[in-house]
Amino acid sequence: MKWRFAAAALALLLALPGAPALAFSDTRAQEIAQCLPGELQTWNDGRDTPSPHGAWLFFYAHAGAPDWFSAAQVQAVLQRAAQAWAPCGLPVQVMDDAQARTHKPDPAQGRVRVQWDDAAVRGNFAAANLTQRTLNLSPAMFALLRQRNPRHPAIETLQMTVSHEMGHFLGLVAHSRRCVDVMSYYDDGKGKRCSLRDPAALKAHVEYRSQLPTACDIQRCRAANGLR
Ligand SMILES: [Zn+2]
């Protein structure tokens, strides 16, 4: 799936080399924790559809990963994303590809291979291929991020991208208009910007988007799957 969000994230991250991690923001934390009436808005760039499986297995292949991410770190990122999406109601199991090979297939469980593959990502940090059931991560883009902004904690960008792509498999096809949502795009490419409760807060953050699904992401995921 094409992924404009990646380009937007990169622009911000690269524009502020060495920017320090920013102070805790109450407004942003509240936006992550609660979804107010009327805040469930998307860019209408797709139609959410129920997940084709009631459960998912994401298995991780570490080949080709950047040297600065260990297999255990990436797998922990996947686990955190899976746990954070759990309130949507579709269980996500995570394992490495060696474990997956001996895991007895469960027909109720969709299987997604998580891998490093620049060709499948085409200039973004990551992309979900819903047909081939692959979640692709880009070694080249993470190398560029490290080169341009070495002080930025790349693991946070990895967490955000993995959480975002996992959301596509769970039925969230459209991108959110709320800046803080992990499923958001900052703009629509035509001059319209994402929305937030305190517009001034956007500038104070290198990355405003949450690393994990927000209350609105979860609410939309449940709605997409008929679990209101
Ligand atoms: Zn996306």
Coordinates of C-alpha atoms and ligand atoms in Angstrom, one line a residue:
M1 CA 0.0 0.0 0.0
K2 CA 1.3 3.4 -0.9
W3 CA 2.2 5.4 2.1
R4 CA 2.5 9.1 1.9
F5 CA 2.8 9.3 5.7
A6 CA 6.3 8.0 5.4
A7 CA 7.4 10.8 3.2
A8 CA 5.9 13.4 5.6
A9 CA 7.5 11.8 8.6
L10 CA 10.9 11.8 6.9
A11 CA 10.6 15.5 5.9
L12 CA 10.0 16.5 9.5
L13 CA 12.7 14.2 10.9
L14 CA 15.3 15.4 8.4
A15 CA 14.4 19.0 8.8
L16 CA 15.5 19.1 12.4
P17 CA 18.9 17.5 12.7
G18 CA 19.7 16.6 16.2
A19 CA 16.6 18.1 17.7
P20 CA 16.2 17.0 21.3
A21 CA 13.4 14.8 22.4
L22 CA 10.6 17.2 23.4
A23 CA 8.9 17.7 26.7
F24 CA 5.8 15.8 27.7
S25 CA 2.8 17.4 26.2
D26 CA -0.5 17.2 28.1
T27 CA -2.6 18.0 25.0
R28 CA -0.9 15.3 22.9
A29 CA -1.1 12.7 25.7
Q30 CA -4.8 13.4 26.0
E31 CA -5.3 13.1 22.3
I32 CA -3.6 9.7 22.4
A33 CA -5.7 8.5 25.3
Q34 CA -9.2 9.8 24.3
C35 CA -11.2 10.1 21.1
L36 CA -13.8 12.9 21.3
P37 CA -17.0 12.9 19.3
G38 CA -16.3 14.2 15.8
E39 CA -12.6 13.4 15.9
L40 CA -12.9 10.2 13.9
Q41 CA -12.0 11.7 10.6
T42 CA -10.1 10.3 7.6
W43 CA -8.7 11.7 4.4
N44 CA -11.3 9.5 2.6
D45 CA -8.4 7.9 0.7
G46 CA -9.7 4.4 1.1
R47 CA -12.6 2.5 2.6
D48 CA -12.1 0.6 5.9
T49 CA -13.0 -3.1 5.5
P50 CA -13.3 -5.8 8.0
S51 CA -10.1 -7.8 8.5
P52 CA -10.3 -11.0 6.4
H53 CA -9.1 -13.0 9.5
G54 CA -10.2 -12.9 13.1
A55 CA -6.6 -13.2 14.2
W56 CA -3.1 -12.6 12.7
L57 CA 0.4 -14.0 13.0
F58 CA 3.2 -11.7 12.2
F59 CA 6.5 -13.5 11.8
Y60 CA 9.8 -11.6 11.5
A61 CA 12.8 -12.3 9.2
H62 CA 15.8 -10.3 10.2
A63 CA 17.9 -10.7 7.0
G64 CA 19.0 -7.4 5.5
A65 CA 18.2 -5.4 8.6
P66 CA 20.3 -2.3 9.4
D67 CA 23.2 -3.2 11.8
W68 CA 21.9 -0.9 14.5
F69 CA 18.7 -2.9 15.0
S70 CA 19.0 -6.3 16.7
A71 CA 16.5 -9.0 15.8
A72 CA 15.3 -8.9 19.5
Q73 CA 14.7 -5.1 19.2
V74 CA 12.6 -5.4 16.1
Q75 CA 10.6 -8.3 17.5
A76 CA 10.0 -6.3 20.7
V77 CA 8.7 -3.4 18.5
L78 CA 6.3 -5.9 16.8
Q79 CA 5.2 -7.2 20.1
R80 CA 4.4 -3.7 21.4
A81 CA 2.4 -2.9 18.3
A82 CA 0.5 -6.2 18.6
Q83 CA -0.3 -5.5 22.3
A84 CA -1.4 -1.9 21.6
W85 CA -3.8 -3.0 18.8
A86 CA -5.3 -5.8 21.1
P87 CA -8.2 -3.6 22.2
C88 CA -9.4 -3.6 18.6
G89 CA -10.4 -7.2 19.3
L90 CA -8.3 -9.1 16.7
P91 CA -5.5 -11.0 18.4
V92 CA -2.0 -10.6 16.8
Q93 CA 0.7 -13.1 17.6
V94 CA 4.3 -12.4 16.9
M95 CA 7.2 -14.8 16.4
D96 CA 10.4 -15.1 14.4
D97 CA 10.5 -16.9 11.0
A98 CA 12.2 -19.9 12.4
Q99 CA 9.4 -20.4 14.9
A100 CA 6.8 -19.7 12.2
R101 CA 8.2 -22.6 10.1
T102 CA 7.4 -25.1 12.7
H103 CA 4.2 -23.4 13.9
K104 CA 1.1 -25.5 13.0
P105 CA -0.9 -23.3 10.6
D106 CA -4.2 -22.1 12.1
P107 CA -6.7 -21.4 9.3
A108 CA -8.3 -18.7 11.4
Q109 CA -5.1 -16.8 11.6
G110 CA -3.8 -14.7 8.7
R111 CA 0.0 -14.9 8.3
V112 CA 2.2 -11.8 7.5
R113 CA 5.9 -12.0 6.9
V114 CA 7.8 -8.9 8.2
Q115 CA 10.9 -8.4 6.2
W116 CA 13.5 -5.8 5.1
D117 CA 13.1 -5.2 1.4
D118 CA 13.8 -1.8 -0.3
A119 CA 12.3 -2.9 -3.6
A120 CA 8.9 -3.6 -2.0
V121 CA 8.8 -0.2 -0.3
R122 CA 9.9 2.2 -3.0
G123 CA 11.2 5.2 -1.1
N124 CA 9.1 4.9 2.0
F125 CA 10.1 3.7 5.5
A126 CA 7.7 0.8 5.2
A127 CA 4.7 -0.6 3.3
A128 CA 2.1 -3.2 3.8
N129 CA 1.3 -5.5 0.9
L130 CA -2.1 -6.8 1.8
T131 CA -2.2 -9.2 -1.2
Q132 CA 1.2 -10.9 -0.7
R133 CA 0.8 -10.6 3.1
T134 CA 4.1 -8.9 3.7
L135 CA 5.1 -6.0 5.9
N136 CA 8.1 -4.5 4.2
L137 CA 10.7 -2.3 5.9
S138 CA 13.3 -0.2 4.1
P139 CA 17.0 -0.6 5.1
A140 CA 17.9 2.4 2.8
M141 CA 15.4 4.8 4.4
F142 CA 16.5 3.9 7.9
A143 CA 20.1 4.4 6.7
L144 CA 19.2 7.8 5.4
L145 CA 17.5 8.8 8.6
R146 CA 20.6 7.8 10.6
Q147 CA 22.8 9.7 8.3
R148 CA 20.8 12.9 8.3
N149 CA 19.6 12.8 11.9
P150 CA 21.9 10.5 13.9
R151 CA 20.5 11.7 17.2
H152 CA 17.0 10.9 16.5
P153 CA 16.0 7.6 18.2
A154 CA 15.3 5.5 15.1
I155 CA 13.6 2.8 17.1
E156 CA 10.7 5.3 17.7
T157 CA 10.3 5.7 13.9
L158 CA 10.4 2.0 13.5
Q159 CA 7.7 1.6 16.2
M160 CA 5.5 4.1 14.5
T161 CA 5.8 2.6 11.1
V162 CA 5.3 -1.0 12.3
S163 CA 2.2 0.1 14.3
H164 CA 0.9 2.0 11.2
E165 CA 1.3 -0.9 8.8
M166 CA -0.1 -3.4 11.2
G167 CA -3.3 -1.2 11.3
H168 CA -3.7 -1.7 7.5
F169 CA -3.9 -5.5 8.0
L170 CA -6.5 -5.1 10.7
G171 CA -8.9 -3.3 8.3
L172 CA -7.9 0.3 8.5
V173 CA -7.5 1.2 4.8
A174 CA -8.1 5.0 5.0
H175 CA -5.6 7.3 6.6
S176 CA -6.6 9.4 9.6
R177 CA -6.9 13.2 9.5
R178 CA -6.1 13.6 13.2
C179 CA -2.3 14.3 13.4
V180 CA -1.7 12.3 16.5
D181 CA -3.1 9.1 15.2
V182 CA -0.7 6.4 14.2
M183 CA -2.8 5.9 11.1
S184 CA -2.5 9.6 10.1
Y185 CA -1.1 11.5 7.2
Y186 CA 0.0 15.0 8.0
D187 CA -1.4 16.4 4.8
D188 CA -3.4 15.3 1.7
G189 CA -0.7 16.4 -0.8
K190 CA -3.1 19.2 -1.9
G191 CA -2.5 21.7 0.8
K192 CA -4.9 20.5 3.5
R193 CA -3.3 19.8 6.9
C194 CA -4.1 17.3 9.6
S195 CA -6.1 18.5 12.6
L196 CA -5.2 18.7 16.3
R197 CA -6.7 20.2 19.4
D198 CA -3.9 22.7 19.8
P199 CA -2.5 23.7 16.4
A200 CA 0.5 25.4 18.0
A201 CA 1.6 22.1 19.5
L202 CA 2.5 20.6 16.1
K203 CA 5.6 22.8 15.7
A204 CA 6.9 21.8 19.2
H205 CA 7.3 18.2 18.2
V206 CA 9.7 16.5 15.8
E207 CA 7.1 13.8 15.4
Y208 CA 3.6 14.5 16.6
R209 CA 2.2 11.2 15.5
S210 CA 1.8 8.5 18.2
Q211 CA 4.1 5.5 18.1
L212 CA 1.2 3.2 19.0
P213 CA -2.5 3.2 18.1
T214 CA -4.5 6.0 19.8
A215 CA -8.0 5.8 21.2
C216 CA -9.3 7.0 17.8
D217 CA -7.3 4.4 15.9
I218 CA -8.7 1.7 18.1
Q219 CA -12.3 3.0 17.8
R220 CA -12.0 3.1 14.0
C221 CA -10.5 -0.4 14.0
R222 CA -13.4 -1.8 16.1
A223 CA -15.9 0.0 13.8
A224 CA -14.2 -1.4 10.7
N225 CA -14.6 -4.9 12.1
G226 CA -18.2 -4.5 13.3
L227 CA -17.1 -4.5 17.0
R228 CA -18.6 -1.2 18.2
Ligands
ZN1 ZN -0.6 3.8 5.5

